[in-house]
Amino acid sequence: MKLTGAQVIWETIIQQGTNVVFGYPGGAILPTYDALVDYQDRVHHVLVRHEENAALAADAYFRATGKVGVCMATSGPGATNLVTGLANAMMDSSAVVAITGQVASHLVGSDAFQETDVTGVTLPITKHNYLVMDVNELPQVMAEAFYIARSGRPGPVLVDICKDAQQKMVDYEPITSVQMRGYRAIKPHGRQDIPALLQRAKELIDHARRPVILAGQGIKHGNAHEEFREFVEKSGIPVATTLLGIGVLSEDHPLNLRMMGMHGEAYVNQAIANADLLIALGMRFDDRVTGNLKTYAKNARVIHVDIDAAEINKNVPADVGIVGNVKDVLRELTPLIEKRSYPAWMEQINEWRADTKAHDVLNVELPEDVLLAPHVMRAIWEETKGECTICTDVGQHQMWETQYFQHTRKNQLITSGGLGTMGFALPAAIGTKFGRPDEEVWAIAGDGGFQMSIPELATVMQENLNIKIAIINNNFLGMVRQWQELMHNHRYSAVEMWTPDFVKLAQAYGMCGMRATNIKEAREVIRRAREHNGPVLIEFVVEKETNVFPMIQPGKSLNEMTRRPIQPAALGGGMQFMKEKAQ
Amino acid sequence: MLIDRIEARKNPTKHTLVALVENKPGVLNRVASLMRRRNFNIESLAVGTTEDPTVSRMTIVIDASRTNAALVERNLYKLVNVIDVQDVTNLPTVVRELALIKVRVSDAQHRGEIKQIADMFQSRIVDVAKESVMIEVTGEEQKVDSILNVLQDYGILEVVRTGRIAMTRG
Ligand SMILES: Cc1ncc(C[n+]2csc(CCOP(=O)(O)OP(=O)(O)O)c2C)c(N)n1
């Protein structure tokens, strides 16, 4: 059939199974928005208030559904506004297709109005990108874009389409399979002798006495939760997860130690530091996970499985490196290994764990008028019985969420890991709610990050989305303040934050607004927010200068972490406020 | 300075990668961007057409003392437009470089000597002017290095080297 380029865009999106697009119109993408009028019954377009949030929402939509997230913007400023969102999707391996309008093909290169070299700008932050000047290429390019975004290690793909290519006609047949010359979803470079590698892995596992599994997001992307649980239970090996690996195994599973790394609980990092075997599955040894590489897990052999060949031996040398889909690899590896358990090793870990519990702020008797972010996280968890999806922003509250919310459901936490993008929570909650309409969705943000995404409150209202928004207000850029306190000798520089009256702000948007300043109120407003059938914004006024512990300071080793001060004997560090309260 | 560079070139830590890439706009940019972005140190990069007009061939020389060649290879391989990459460093390979060298000549005697040197290196004089001659030399880099070394005393006015190209034998 004969279609315009603009129609080809919508046809492909629908054919690929995505029925929501986050975007913002403008001159160079007008033909595509014109065509949208005829596709409205099959695709829902969400008008965001800033293109960055379109990309972030599309990213979260992918994480919530496994379907490719789509965002759309005009040329020039529209496209450049997408940049942070695309970089976020690139770092966290989210399948996103971004469609941008470009000036007409005869104007390309002439510095025409709103012309930006968008493929040039986004080259290092996309898995691949295209500039389409000729409508005849468009059907193939659109199909390739979705295929590349979704397959192998997922990532963002941008398609920049000249205005005239959107307007011109082309013969269109739906493309059901894509053959590309250079691209293969999984590209082990050179030949891999898989049976030999698996055998070698089995031997390392058989001989291990203190093994730890490092579980990453690759397990989610490979939809390998079942295979992973079987492997864990048969091998009897305890699991530490990365931030993005939270949700690959229930956190109440006896073998799940929970999150590792910079703000992981001390016993998790102690286990890794003392391990004699690390089995890394779908994770990439980010510096936030390893700390100082020179001292990282010095006595451990390493088995590393990843779909991306370029991750093997990048940061941590692997004794056995296997390039492949975690699901396929585990299906072959699990039958090879023996059913085992490690009582002595687990006993050691539990000893460390007991020590961690003694440090926990939740076990501290606090004055009645004190509210800490950990209390809020715990209260949301208890009130929702953990049955919700959480989208967090970036900063202290993000780390406290990982520590004090027990994630028992699959892929329950959606957060910005690799890029650490402030302003993620609200657009992510919007994307998530479209992906999981029947789910209770919470956006949890700091007062800093939330103020980066305030405009999206309008989107929430316009789309009538039932999202609960929790602002953890410490009137500081908390995480940066913490670094300044700990590493810059308490010299605060540009971290104090004035905030608006968030309750009135909510009301200005026609949204229900609430505030809590102590634990009792916190529980109360969470309860009321959940009963309210519609969006709610809650401001939790928390202690200003508390720190997230434990912490491995940058460049330090896993066993050099700063522990939580034992309470209440040592009221130093982040608990300074309690001294003042006591006076 | 030239000598320093020649010494560095004798260093056996050089790795040669041959990449076949789709002949499409922007592919060279993608490869160059990858090198910059990952902080890979490349010594030379030569691009040209092949027997297949839709495929270009890149020969990339890496200083492996500063850059992990295997990582370069794997990252190149990830680029959607890259069809194949091979590290040919340890394979039987014919390696060539072409250089044009402009040398100062002050009198007829010099001109004669330079002609002799060119002959010894099986290279050719491709241009003769009043105060200079231009030599075209082809061979492995060491050969180019050597002739440069010898010609240095006469005064080298200009040099251009293509960078290494390579093809496995057989
Ligand atoms: C877009 C962006 N700018 C700057 C930073 C650096 N940064 C990391 S955490 C942080 C503070 C966040 O403060 P807030 O949102 O109030 O959350 P809190 O740490 O107090 O929980 C900053 C500025 C970032 N991650 N992202």
mmCIF file of C-alpha atoms in Angstrom, chain A residues 308-544:
data_model
loop_
_atom_site.group_PDB
_atom_site.id
_atom_site.type_symbol
_atom_site.label_atom_id
_atom_site.label_comp_id
_atom_site.label_asym_id
_atom_site.label_seq_id
_atom_site.Cartn_x
_atom_site.Cartn_y
_atom_site.Cartn_z
ATOM 1 C CA ASP A 308 27.766 -7.849 25.644
ATOM 2 C CA ALA A 309 31.206 -9.183 24.747
ATOM 3 C CA ALA A 310 32.774 -5.794 25.430
ATOM 4 C CA GLU A 311 31.874 -6.075 29.132
ATOM 5 C CA ILE A 312 33.944 -9.208 29.680
ATOM 6 C CA ASN A 313 37.399 -8.260 30.999
ATOM 7 C CA LYS A 314 36.563 -4.553 30.851
ATOM 8 C CA ASN A 315 36.910 -3.797 34.547
ATOM 9 C CA VAL A 316 37.465 -7.130 36.268
ATOM 10 C CA PRO A 317 39.352 -9.918 34.502
ATOM 11 C CA ALA A 318 37.313 -13.091 34.161
ATOM 12 C CA ASP A 319 38.666 -16.605 34.646
ATOM 13 C CA VAL A 320 35.704 -17.790 32.636
ATOM 14 C CA GLY A 321 33.931 -15.275 30.401
ATOM 15 C CA ILE A 322 30.823 -16.363 28.555
ATOM 16 C CA VAL A 323 29.075 -14.130 26.054
ATOM 17 C CA GLY A 324 25.420 -14.987 25.904
ATOM 18 C CA ASN A 325 21.915 -14.550 27.136
ATOM 19 C CA VAL A 326 21.855 -15.349 30.865
ATOM 20 C CA LYS A 327 18.725 -17.426 30.375
ATOM 21 C CA ASP A 328 20.355 -19.715 27.812
ATOM 22 C CA VAL A 329 23.588 -19.993 29.753
ATOM 23 C CA LEU A 330 21.854 -20.869 33.033
ATOM 24 C CA ARG A 331 19.684 -23.455 31.323
ATOM 25 C CA GLU A 332 22.871 -25.270 30.416
ATOM 26 C CA LEU A 333 24.878 -24.550 33.525
ATOM 27 C CA THR A 334 22.338 -25.483 36.219
ATOM 28 C CA PRO A 335 22.085 -29.162 35.206
ATOM 29 C CA LEU A 336 25.887 -29.448 35.316
ATOM 30 C CA ILE A 337 26.360 -28.316 38.886
ATOM 31 C CA GLU A 338 25.823 -30.232 42.105
ATOM 32 C CA LYS A 339 23.148 -29.422 44.647
ATOM 33 C CA ARG A 340 25.006 -27.888 47.517
ATOM 34 C CA SER A 341 24.858 -25.625 50.504
ATOM 35 C CA TYR A 342 27.525 -23.651 52.311
ATOM 36 C CA PRO A 343 26.687 -23.781 56.034
ATOM 37 C CA ALA A 344 30.008 -22.438 57.304
ATOM 38 C CA TRP A 345 30.066 -19.606 54.771
ATOM 39 C CA MET A 346 26.446 -18.665 55.472
ATOM 40 C CA GLU A 347 27.138 -18.717 59.178
ATOM 41 C CA GLN A 348 29.971 -16.270 58.666
ATOM 42 C CA ILE A 349 27.779 -14.015 56.535
ATOM 43 C CA ASN A 350 25.009 -14.151 59.124
ATOM 44 C CA GLU A 351 27.431 -13.110 61.807
ATOM 45 C CA TRP A 352 28.303 -10.041 59.735
ATOM 46 C CA ARG A 353 24.603 -9.506 59.126
ATOM 47 C CA ALA A 354 23.804 -9.509 62.843
ATOM 48 C CA ASP A 355 26.414 -6.856 63.351
ATOM 49 C CA THR A 356 24.787 -4.761 60.607
ATOM 50 C CA LYS A 357 21.400 -5.053 62.307
ATOM 51 C CA ALA A 358 22.885 -3.613 65.474
ATOM 52 C CA HIS A 359 23.786 -0.504 63.506
ATOM 53 C CA ASP A 360 20.359 0.027 61.989
ATOM 54 C CA VAL A 361 18.768 3.469 62.475
ATOM 55 C CA LEU A 362 15.352 1.857 62.687
ATOM 56 C CA ASN A 363 16.421 0.208 65.912
ATOM 57 C CA VAL A 364 17.093 3.555 67.526
ATOM 58 C CA GLU A 365 14.681 5.139 69.987
ATOM 59 C CA LEU A 366 13.927 8.562 68.543
ATOM 60 C CA PRO A 367 12.079 11.559 69.912
ATOM 61 C CA GLU A 368 8.477 11.664 68.680
ATOM 62 C CA ASP A 369 8.900 14.680 66.446
ATOM 63 C CA VAL A 370 11.706 13.232 64.389
ATOM 64 C CA LEU A 371 11.203 11.890 60.893
ATOM 65 C CA LEU A 372 13.960 10.175 58.940
ATOM 66 C CA ALA A 373 13.806 9.145 55.300
ATOM 67 C CA PRO A 374 14.328 5.475 56.274
ATOM 68 C CA HIS A 375 11.095 5.672 58.301
ATOM 69 C CA VAL A 376 9.243 6.897 55.242
ATOM 70 C CA MET A 377 10.583 4.093 53.079
ATOM 71 C CA ARG A 378 9.708 1.526 55.701
ATOM 72 C CA ALA A 379 6.238 3.012 56.158
ATOM 73 C CA ILE A 380 5.496 2.966 52.418
ATOM 74 C CA TRP A 381 6.655 -0.634 52.315
ATOM 75 C CA GLU A 382 4.543 -1.673 55.279
ATOM 76 C CA GLU A 383 1.432 0.236 54.275
ATOM 77 C CA THR A 384 1.512 -1.068 50.688
ATOM 78 C CA LYS A 385 2.583 -4.514 51.923
ATOM 79 C CA GLY A 386 5.244 -4.115 49.286
ATOM 80 C CA GLU A 387 2.620 -4.424 46.555
ATOM 81 C CA CYS A 388 3.485 -1.513 44.322
ATOM 82 C CA THR A 389 6.068 -0.310 41.826
ATOM 83 C CA ILE A 390 8.493 2.316 43.070
ATOM 84 C CA CYS A 391 10.185 4.872 40.835
ATOM 85 C CA THR A 392 12.918 6.719 42.650
ATOM 86 C CA ASP A 393 14.922 9.792 41.815
ATOM 87 C CA VAL A 394 18.645 10.122 42.500
ATOM 88 C CA GLY A 395 20.331 10.889 45.785
ATOM 89 C CA GLN A 396 20.130 9.854 49.403
ATOM 90 C CA HIS A 397 16.455 8.895 49.302
ATOM 91 C CA GLN A 398 17.241 6.535 46.414
ATOM 92 C CA MET A 399 19.767 4.644 48.505
ATOM 93 C CA TRP A 400 17.524 4.621 51.560
ATOM 94 C CA GLU A 401 14.770 3.159 49.407
ATOM 95 C CA THR A 402 17.016 0.243 48.477
ATOM 96 C CA GLN A 403 17.889 -0.298 52.129
ATOM 97 C CA TYR A 404 14.493 0.057 53.799
ATOM 98 C CA PHE A 405 12.000 -1.163 51.222
ATOM 99 C CA GLN A 406 12.055 -4.908 50.857
ATOM 100 C CA HIS A 407 11.562 -5.739 47.187
ATOM 101 C CA THR A 408 9.789 -9.033 46.907
ATOM 102 C CA ARG A 409 8.160 -8.642 43.530
ATOM 103 C CA LYS A 410 9.631 -9.002 40.100
ATOM 104 C CA ASN A 411 11.108 -5.781 38.669
ATOM 105 C CA GLN A 412 9.496 -3.690 41.350
ATOM 106 C CA LEU A 413 12.004 -0.867 41.473
ATOM 107 C CA ILE A 414 12.552 1.471 38.546
ATOM 108 C CA THR A 415 15.459 3.804 39.107
ATOM 109 C CA SER A 416 18.203 5.603 37.239
ATOM 110 C CA GLY A 417 21.393 3.662 37.878
ATOM 111 C CA GLY A 418 24.283 4.265 35.529
ATOM 112 C CA LEU A 419 23.613 7.896 34.738
ATOM 113 C CA GLY A 420 22.082 8.895 38.074
ATOM 114 C CA THR A 421 19.645 11.272 36.422
ATOM 115 C CA MET A 422 17.967 13.670 38.837
ATOM 116 C CA GLY A 423 14.442 14.372 37.741
ATOM 117 C CA PHE A 424 13.864 10.731 36.809
ATOM 118 C CA ALA A 425 11.219 9.745 39.347
ATOM 119 C CA LEU A 426 8.166 11.643 38.147
ATOM 120 C CA PRO A 427 8.492 11.047 34.391
ATOM 121 C CA ALA A 428 9.435 7.450 35.190
ATOM 122 C CA ALA A 429 6.282 7.039 37.249
ATOM 123 C CA ILE A 430 4.276 8.413 34.325
ATOM 124 C CA GLY A 431 5.884 5.925 31.931
ATOM 125 C CA THR A 432 5.430 3.123 34.438
ATOM 126 C CA LYS A 433 1.754 3.880 35.030
ATOM 127 C CA PHE A 434 1.083 3.592 31.291
ATOM 128 C CA GLY A 435 2.968 0.310 31.252
ATOM 129 C CA ARG A 436 1.305 -1.042 34.396
ATOM 130 C CA PRO A 437 -2.092 0.676 34.561
ATOM 131 C CA ASP A 438 -3.461 -1.537 37.330
ATOM 132 C CA GLU A 439 -0.412 -1.210 39.531
ATOM 133 C CA GLU A 440 -0.031 1.130 42.486
ATOM 134 C CA VAL A 441 2.830 3.401 41.423
ATOM 135 C CA TRP A 442 4.890 5.563 43.750
ATOM 136 C CA ALA A 443 7.348 8.235 42.689
ATOM 137 C CA ILE A 444 9.839 8.939 45.461
ATOM 138 C CA ALA A 445 12.059 11.984 44.951
ATOM 139 C CA GLY A 446 14.230 14.388 46.875
ATOM 140 C CA ASP A 447 13.311 18.051 46.997
ATOM 141 C CA GLY A 448 16.112 18.743 44.521
ATOM 142 C CA GLY A 449 15.265 16.165 41.873
ATOM 143 C CA PHE A 450 11.558 16.799 42.215
ATOM 144 C CA GLN A 451 12.059 20.469 41.459
ATOM 145 C CA MET A 452 13.646 19.398 38.183
ATOM 146 C CA SER A 453 10.462 17.640 37.118
ATOM 147 C CA ILE A 454 7.661 19.763 38.608
ATOM 148 C CA PRO A 455 6.229 20.620 35.163
ATOM 149 C CA GLU A 456 5.210 16.992 34.703
ATOM 150 C CA LEU A 457 2.585 17.406 37.415
ATOM 151 C CA ALA A 458 0.552 18.943 34.610
ATOM 152 C CA THR A 459 0.997 15.789 32.543
ATOM 153 C CA VAL A 460 -0.193 13.693 35.484
ATOM 154 C CA MET A 461 -3.344 15.813 35.715
ATOM 155 C CA GLN A 462 -3.975 15.980 31.987
ATOM 156 C CA GLU A 463 -3.680 12.197 31.731
ATOM 157 C CA ASN A 464 -5.552 11.698 35.013
ATOM 158 C CA LEU A 465 -2.897 9.307 36.309
ATOM 159 C CA ASN A 466 -3.317 7.790 39.738
ATOM 160 C CA ILE A 467 0.272 8.212 40.922
ATOM 161 C CA LYS A 468 1.431 8.766 44.496
ATOM 162 C CA ILE A 469 4.322 11.182 44.766
ATOM 163 C CA ALA A 470 6.509 11.273 47.859
ATOM 164 C CA ILE A 471 8.928 14.176 48.230
ATOM 165 C CA ILE A 472 11.613 13.596 50.805
ATOM 166 C CA ASN A 473 12.331 17.179 51.756
ATOM 167 C CA ASN A 474 15.556 17.833 53.625
ATOM 168 C CA ASN A 475 16.003 21.307 52.126
ATOM 169 C CA PHE A 476 19.354 20.159 50.831
ATOM 170 C CA LEU A 477 20.831 18.493 47.825
ATOM 171 C CA GLY A 478 21.261 15.716 50.322
ATOM 172 C CA MET A 479 23.715 13.386 48.656
ATOM 173 C CA VAL A 480 26.000 16.207 47.550
ATOM 174 C CA ARG A 481 25.794 17.743 51.019
ATOM 175 C CA GLN A 482 26.801 14.359 52.435
ATOM 176 C CA TRP A 483 29.881 14.255 50.208
ATOM 177 C CA GLN A 484 30.770 17.798 51.179
ATOM 178 C CA GLU A 485 30.393 16.911 54.828
ATOM 179 C CA LEU A 486 32.430 13.731 54.618
ATOM 180 C CA MET A 487 34.967 14.454 51.918
ATOM 181 C CA HIS A 488 35.211 18.233 51.751
ATOM 182 C CA ASN A 489 35.523 18.913 55.420
ATOM 183 C CA HIS A 490 31.973 20.118 55.926
ATOM 184 C CA ARG A 491 32.364 23.018 53.507
ATOM 185 C CA TYR A 492 28.844 23.339 52.124
ATOM 186 C CA SER A 493 28.785 24.813 48.675
ATOM 187 C CA ALA A 494 25.554 25.360 46.729
ATOM 188 C CA VAL A 495 23.601 22.591 48.403
ATOM 189 C CA GLU A 496 21.021 24.466 50.450
ATOM 190 C CA MET A 497 17.624 24.411 48.781
ATOM 191 C CA TRP A 498 14.685 26.676 49.240
ATOM 192 C CA THR A 499 11.524 24.816 48.447
ATOM 193 C CA PRO A 500 8.042 26.007 47.605
ATOM 194 C CA ASP A 501 5.028 25.085 49.703
ATOM 195 C CA PHE A 502 4.543 21.688 48.101
ATOM 196 C CA VAL A 503 1.015 21.268 49.408
ATOM 197 C CA LYS A 504 -0.054 24.531 47.788
ATOM 198 C CA LEU A 505 1.874 23.578 44.674
ATOM 199 C CA ALA A 506 -0.135 20.367 44.438
ATOM 200 C CA GLN A 507 -3.319 22.319 44.933
ATOM 201 C CA ALA A 508 -2.351 24.757 42.193
ATOM 202 C CA TYR A 509 -2.234 21.774 39.860
ATOM 203 C CA GLY A 510 -5.578 20.576 41.202
ATOM 204 C CA MET A 511 -3.891 17.683 42.921
ATOM 205 C CA CYS A 512 -4.352 16.432 46.451
ATOM 206 C CA GLY A 513 -1.410 17.618 48.604
ATOM 207 C CA MET A 514 -0.379 16.472 52.090
ATOM 208 C CA ARG A 515 2.467 16.935 54.513
ATOM 209 C CA ALA A 516 4.002 14.832 57.269
ATOM 210 C CA THR A 517 6.621 15.834 59.801
ATOM 211 C CA ASN A 518 6.793 12.840 62.129
ATOM 212 C CA ILE A 519 6.453 9.086 61.961
ATOM 213 C CA LYS A 520 2.841 9.005 63.041
ATOM 214 C CA GLU A 521 1.785 11.576 60.466
ATOM 215 C CA ALA A 522 3.842 9.813 57.833
ATOM 216 C CA ARG A 523 1.869 6.604 58.260
ATOM 217 C CA GLU A 524 -1.362 8.509 58.366
ATOM 218 C CA VAL A 525 -0.792 10.417 55.100
ATOM 219 C CA ILE A 526 0.413 7.304 53.317
ATOM 220 C CA ARG A 527 -2.794 5.572 54.327
ATOM 221 C CA ARG A 528 -4.926 8.493 53.194
ATOM 222 C CA ALA A 529 -3.002 8.845 49.947
ATOM 223 C CA ARG A 530 -3.661 5.201 49.133
ATOM 224 C CA GLU A 531 -7.353 5.567 49.853
ATOM 225 C CA HIS A 532 -7.606 8.585 47.589
ATOM 226 C CA ASN A 533 -8.504 7.517 44.078
ATOM 227 C CA GLY A 534 -6.267 9.901 42.154
ATOM 228 C CA PRO A 535 -2.872 11.512 42.177
ATOM 229 C CA VAL A 536 -1.503 12.635 45.532
ATOM 230 C CA LEU A 537 1.611 14.590 46.376
ATOM 231 C CA ILE A 538 3.051 14.185 49.860
ATOM 232 C CA GLU A 539 5.824 16.230 51.349
ATOM 233 C CA PHE A 540 7.751 14.383 54.036
ATOM 234 C CA VAL A 541 9.728 16.907 56.041
ATOM 235 C CA VAL A 542 12.743 14.928 57.245
ATOM 236 C CA GLU A 543 15.832 15.684 59.291
ATOM 237 C CA LYS A 544 18.108 17.868 57.248
#
